């Protein structure tokens, strides 16, 4: 069943991701109008309307801010930490394989913050959770790239715990819990992108992580409206689509019982 849900989520998102769907609607509408079909104006308007809205209005910021602001960092960092859990999604494993050096994407702060926390808490274990999110599971895992990166930055291999089978956030939480068996009284930090934190905290709590602390990184916008207009149009499109993906993911995870709340809170 897990495999079916994973495959279904990949196929549906590939077909319905907002930027691709808007482009398909615009092209379809244009073809229908060109053929004299008046109802083609609706898909044309919807498709172009998405791009116009993201370009002219702070759509990306307004979709993202509630997600990024939901879980602030602790005002006072914990004195002792058992482990630091870094979620996958920041590494490019195929590019790493092709070039032989660790390749990171726009969520690279997940990895750099993990190293910074490992240096701040020298007794804590650094945990990375991530296999591959691709439908084709035959390629290298994210955990392999994480090992290469962390050790090249000077962290001893003995401090690393690598979970290399998970394909999504739900499996990150479940498989890492199974691997580490956290005990009462332990303190664990969860490192992931701020917009991804509400869904992550929800599934980690549901998986049995009762005392995990959110440690968000990789913010893409700020509360000051001046920040809402800084990014170029392609970046705004990417941010808006990512935020919508998180909102859809929150709803889907709640419906599947993978999180105890629709919009988890601190």
XYZ file of C-alpha atoms in Angstrom:
266
model
C 0.000 0.000 0.000
C 2.854 2.380 0.832
C 4.329 1.820 -2.622
C 0.985 2.561 -4.293
C 0.539 5.798 -2.324
C 4.089 6.871 -3.114
C 3.662 6.250 -6.839
C 0.245 7.930 -6.860
C 1.588 11.038 -5.128
C 4.385 11.340 -7.686
C 2.101 10.934 -10.682
C -0.571 13.314 -9.398
C 1.932 16.022 -8.539
C 3.621 15.701 -11.943
C 0.248 16.244 -13.616
C -1.206 18.885 -11.305
C 1.744 20.998 -10.166
C 0.521 24.598 -10.545
C 3.102 26.020 -12.958
C 2.825 23.085 -15.350
C -0.965 22.922 -15.098
C -1.289 26.670 -15.722
C 0.869 26.414 -18.817
C -1.151 23.439 -20.100
C -4.417 25.314 -19.516
C -3.120 28.400 -21.310
C -1.962 26.393 -24.334
C -5.210 24.406 -24.434
C -7.276 27.568 -24.178
C -5.283 29.264 -26.916
C -5.792 26.307 -29.249
C -9.534 26.235 -28.539
C -9.907 29.967 -29.126
C -7.907 29.684 -32.338
C -10.344 26.983 -33.474
C -13.269 29.276 -32.688
C -14.374 27.601 -29.441
C -15.518 30.359 -27.124
C -15.279 28.200 -23.988
C -11.541 28.100 -24.580
C -11.355 31.529 -22.967
C -11.797 29.978 -19.525
C -8.748 27.709 -19.486
C -6.772 30.460 -21.207
C -7.760 32.978 -18.541
C -7.039 30.540 -15.707
C -3.639 29.588 -17.065
C -2.460 33.112 -17.803
C -4.129 34.374 -14.635
C -1.875 32.227 -12.450
C 1.273 33.667 -14.003
C -0.054 37.234 -13.882
C -1.053 36.859 -10.224
C 2.354 35.512 -9.212
C 4.094 38.257 -11.196
C 1.968 41.223 -10.064
C 0.943 40.209 -6.535
C 2.845 38.823 -3.511
C 1.234 35.418 -4.017
C 4.385 33.453 -3.199
C 5.032 35.351 0.027
C 1.445 35.178 1.244
C 1.300 31.436 0.629
C 4.680 30.875 2.286
C 4.589 33.145 5.353
C 2.067 31.133 7.415
C 4.151 28.011 6.833
C 7.499 29.614 7.658
C 6.189 31.441 10.739
C 4.404 28.458 12.266
C 7.396 27.009 14.116
C 9.946 29.622 15.251
C 13.289 28.571 16.607
C 13.535 28.296 20.391
C 14.286 31.649 22.049
C 16.847 29.822 24.173
C 18.645 26.909 22.494
C 18.748 23.708 24.575
C 21.835 23.233 26.720
C 22.253 19.595 25.697
C 21.141 17.777 22.562
C 20.984 14.036 21.988
C 20.861 14.240 18.248
C 20.331 16.480 15.227
C 18.023 15.118 12.539
C 18.476 16.596 9.068
C 15.743 15.814 6.562
C 16.633 14.927 2.998
C 15.698 17.085 0.053
C 18.767 19.325 -0.093
C 21.180 17.161 -2.071
C 21.404 16.267 -5.741
C 22.552 12.678 -5.698
C 22.801 12.135 -9.456
C 24.891 15.275 -9.950
C 27.060 14.139 -7.046
C 27.511 10.808 -8.803
C 28.262 12.493 -12.114
C 30.854 14.943 -10.792
C 32.225 13.195 -7.731
C 31.676 16.065 -5.287
C 28.610 16.765 -3.084
C 25.984 18.746 -5.015
C 23.353 20.755 -3.141
C 20.185 22.534 -4.241
C 18.270 25.570 -2.934
C 17.595 23.867 0.403
C 21.337 23.605 1.146
C 20.912 25.291 4.551
C 19.528 22.017 5.869
C 22.990 20.531 5.404
C 25.101 23.502 6.475
C 22.998 24.069 9.593
C 23.315 20.401 10.462
C 27.093 20.756 10.455
C 26.948 24.007 12.457
C 24.769 22.322 15.095
C 27.072 19.310 15.195
C 29.956 21.648 16.000
C 27.891 23.478 18.637
C 26.862 20.201 20.278
C 29.947 17.951 19.978
C 28.319 15.098 21.927
C 25.219 14.938 19.724
C 24.743 12.469 16.916
C 24.177 13.925 13.462
C 21.369 12.028 11.768
C 20.509 12.301 8.085
C 17.328 10.715 6.767
C 16.766 10.318 3.054
C 16.877 7.579 0.445
C 15.665 8.721 -2.940
C 12.404 10.462 -3.794
C 12.567 9.378 -7.437
C 10.236 6.766 -8.869
C 13.317 4.941 -10.134
C 14.922 3.747 -6.896
C 18.040 2.286 -8.543
C 20.160 5.433 -8.294
C 22.361 6.647 -5.429
C 20.659 7.684 -2.211
C 20.697 11.085 -0.590
C 22.315 9.518 2.472
C 25.363 8.597 0.400
C 25.807 12.234 -0.650
C 25.248 13.357 2.947
C 27.998 11.043 4.172
C 30.390 12.410 1.553
C 29.564 16.009 2.451
C 29.675 15.656 6.227
C 32.937 13.727 6.298
C 34.576 16.101 3.807
C 33.711 18.939 6.202
C 35.584 17.195 8.974
C 32.892 15.369 10.920
C 33.997 11.888 12.002
C 32.024 9.048 10.461
C 31.389 7.624 13.935
C 29.121 10.582 14.755
C 26.899 10.044 11.731
C 23.683 8.049 11.606
C 22.370 7.619 8.055
C 18.873 6.397 7.192
C 18.838 5.592 3.477
C 15.465 3.977 2.734
C 12.865 6.741 3.209
C 11.205 8.290 0.155
C 9.076 11.017 1.723
C 8.565 12.938 4.962
C 6.308 10.306 6.496
C 8.931 7.629 5.951
C 11.649 9.980 7.258
C 9.824 10.112 10.577
C 8.859 6.438 10.831
C 12.148 4.911 9.662
C 14.296 7.261 11.759
C 12.235 6.493 14.857
C 12.666 2.783 14.189
C 16.411 3.248 13.718
C 17.099 5.433 16.770
C 14.392 4.374 19.252
C 14.343 7.742 21.086
C 13.880 7.564 24.844
C 12.040 9.867 27.290
C 14.230 12.733 28.431
C 16.273 12.890 25.245
C 16.413 16.099 23.196
C 16.321 15.909 19.423
C 16.474 18.801 16.951
C 14.642 18.575 13.627
C 16.301 20.526 10.820
C 14.377 21.225 7.635
C 13.133 24.139 5.532
C 10.871 26.491 7.483
C 7.998 26.075 5.023
C 8.282 22.302 5.357
C 8.391 22.347 9.163
C 4.625 22.183 9.939
C 4.163 18.976 7.965
C 7.432 17.562 9.276
C 6.579 18.208 12.912
C 3.146 16.696 12.416
C 4.442 13.418 11.012
C 7.320 13.165 13.485
C 4.905 13.589 16.396
C 2.593 10.980 14.888
C 5.557 8.602 14.534
C 6.316 8.839 18.250
C 8.821 11.697 18.494
C 7.294 13.288 21.595
C 10.125 15.651 22.553
C 11.487 16.776 19.188
C 12.302 20.482 18.755
C 11.776 22.336 15.472
C 14.902 24.016 14.115
C 13.783 25.674 10.850
C 16.167 26.920 8.158
C 16.041 27.969 4.512
C 13.572 30.847 4.842
C 12.462 32.330 1.530
C 10.546 35.421 2.657
C 10.120 37.750 5.618
C 7.356 39.587 7.446
C 8.464 42.953 6.035
C 6.552 43.549 2.749
C 9.764 44.855 1.225
C 10.931 41.242 1.037
C 7.874 40.181 -0.924
C 8.995 41.843 -4.148
C 12.732 41.078 -4.170
C 12.817 37.826 -6.099
C 12.764 37.535 -9.893
C 9.677 36.097 -11.532
C 10.974 32.513 -12.009
C 11.915 32.357 -8.316
C 8.471 33.608 -7.313
C 6.896 30.879 -9.443
C 9.037 28.233 -7.763
C 8.284 29.548 -4.266
C 4.548 29.761 -4.918
C 4.470 26.224 -6.285
C 6.506 24.882 -3.353
C 4.159 26.548 -0.857
C 1.084 25.125 -2.577
C 2.737 21.716 -2.507
C 3.133 22.017 1.253
C -0.500 23.049 1.764
C -1.669 20.125 -0.381
C 0.719 17.837 1.496
C -0.677 18.953 4.856
C -4.221 18.189 3.729
C -3.248 14.839 2.193
C -1.287 13.730 5.263
C -4.180 14.645 7.542
C -6.625 12.660 5.392
C -4.277 9.649 5.467
C -3.868 9.910 9.245
C -0.159 10.636 9.010
C -0.394 13.797 11.094
C -2.584 14.535 14.134
C -3.611 18.023 12.935
C -4.348 19.745 9.659
C -1.919 22.550 10.486
C 0.362 21.409 13.331
C 1.327 24.061 15.863
C 4.132 24.427 18.441
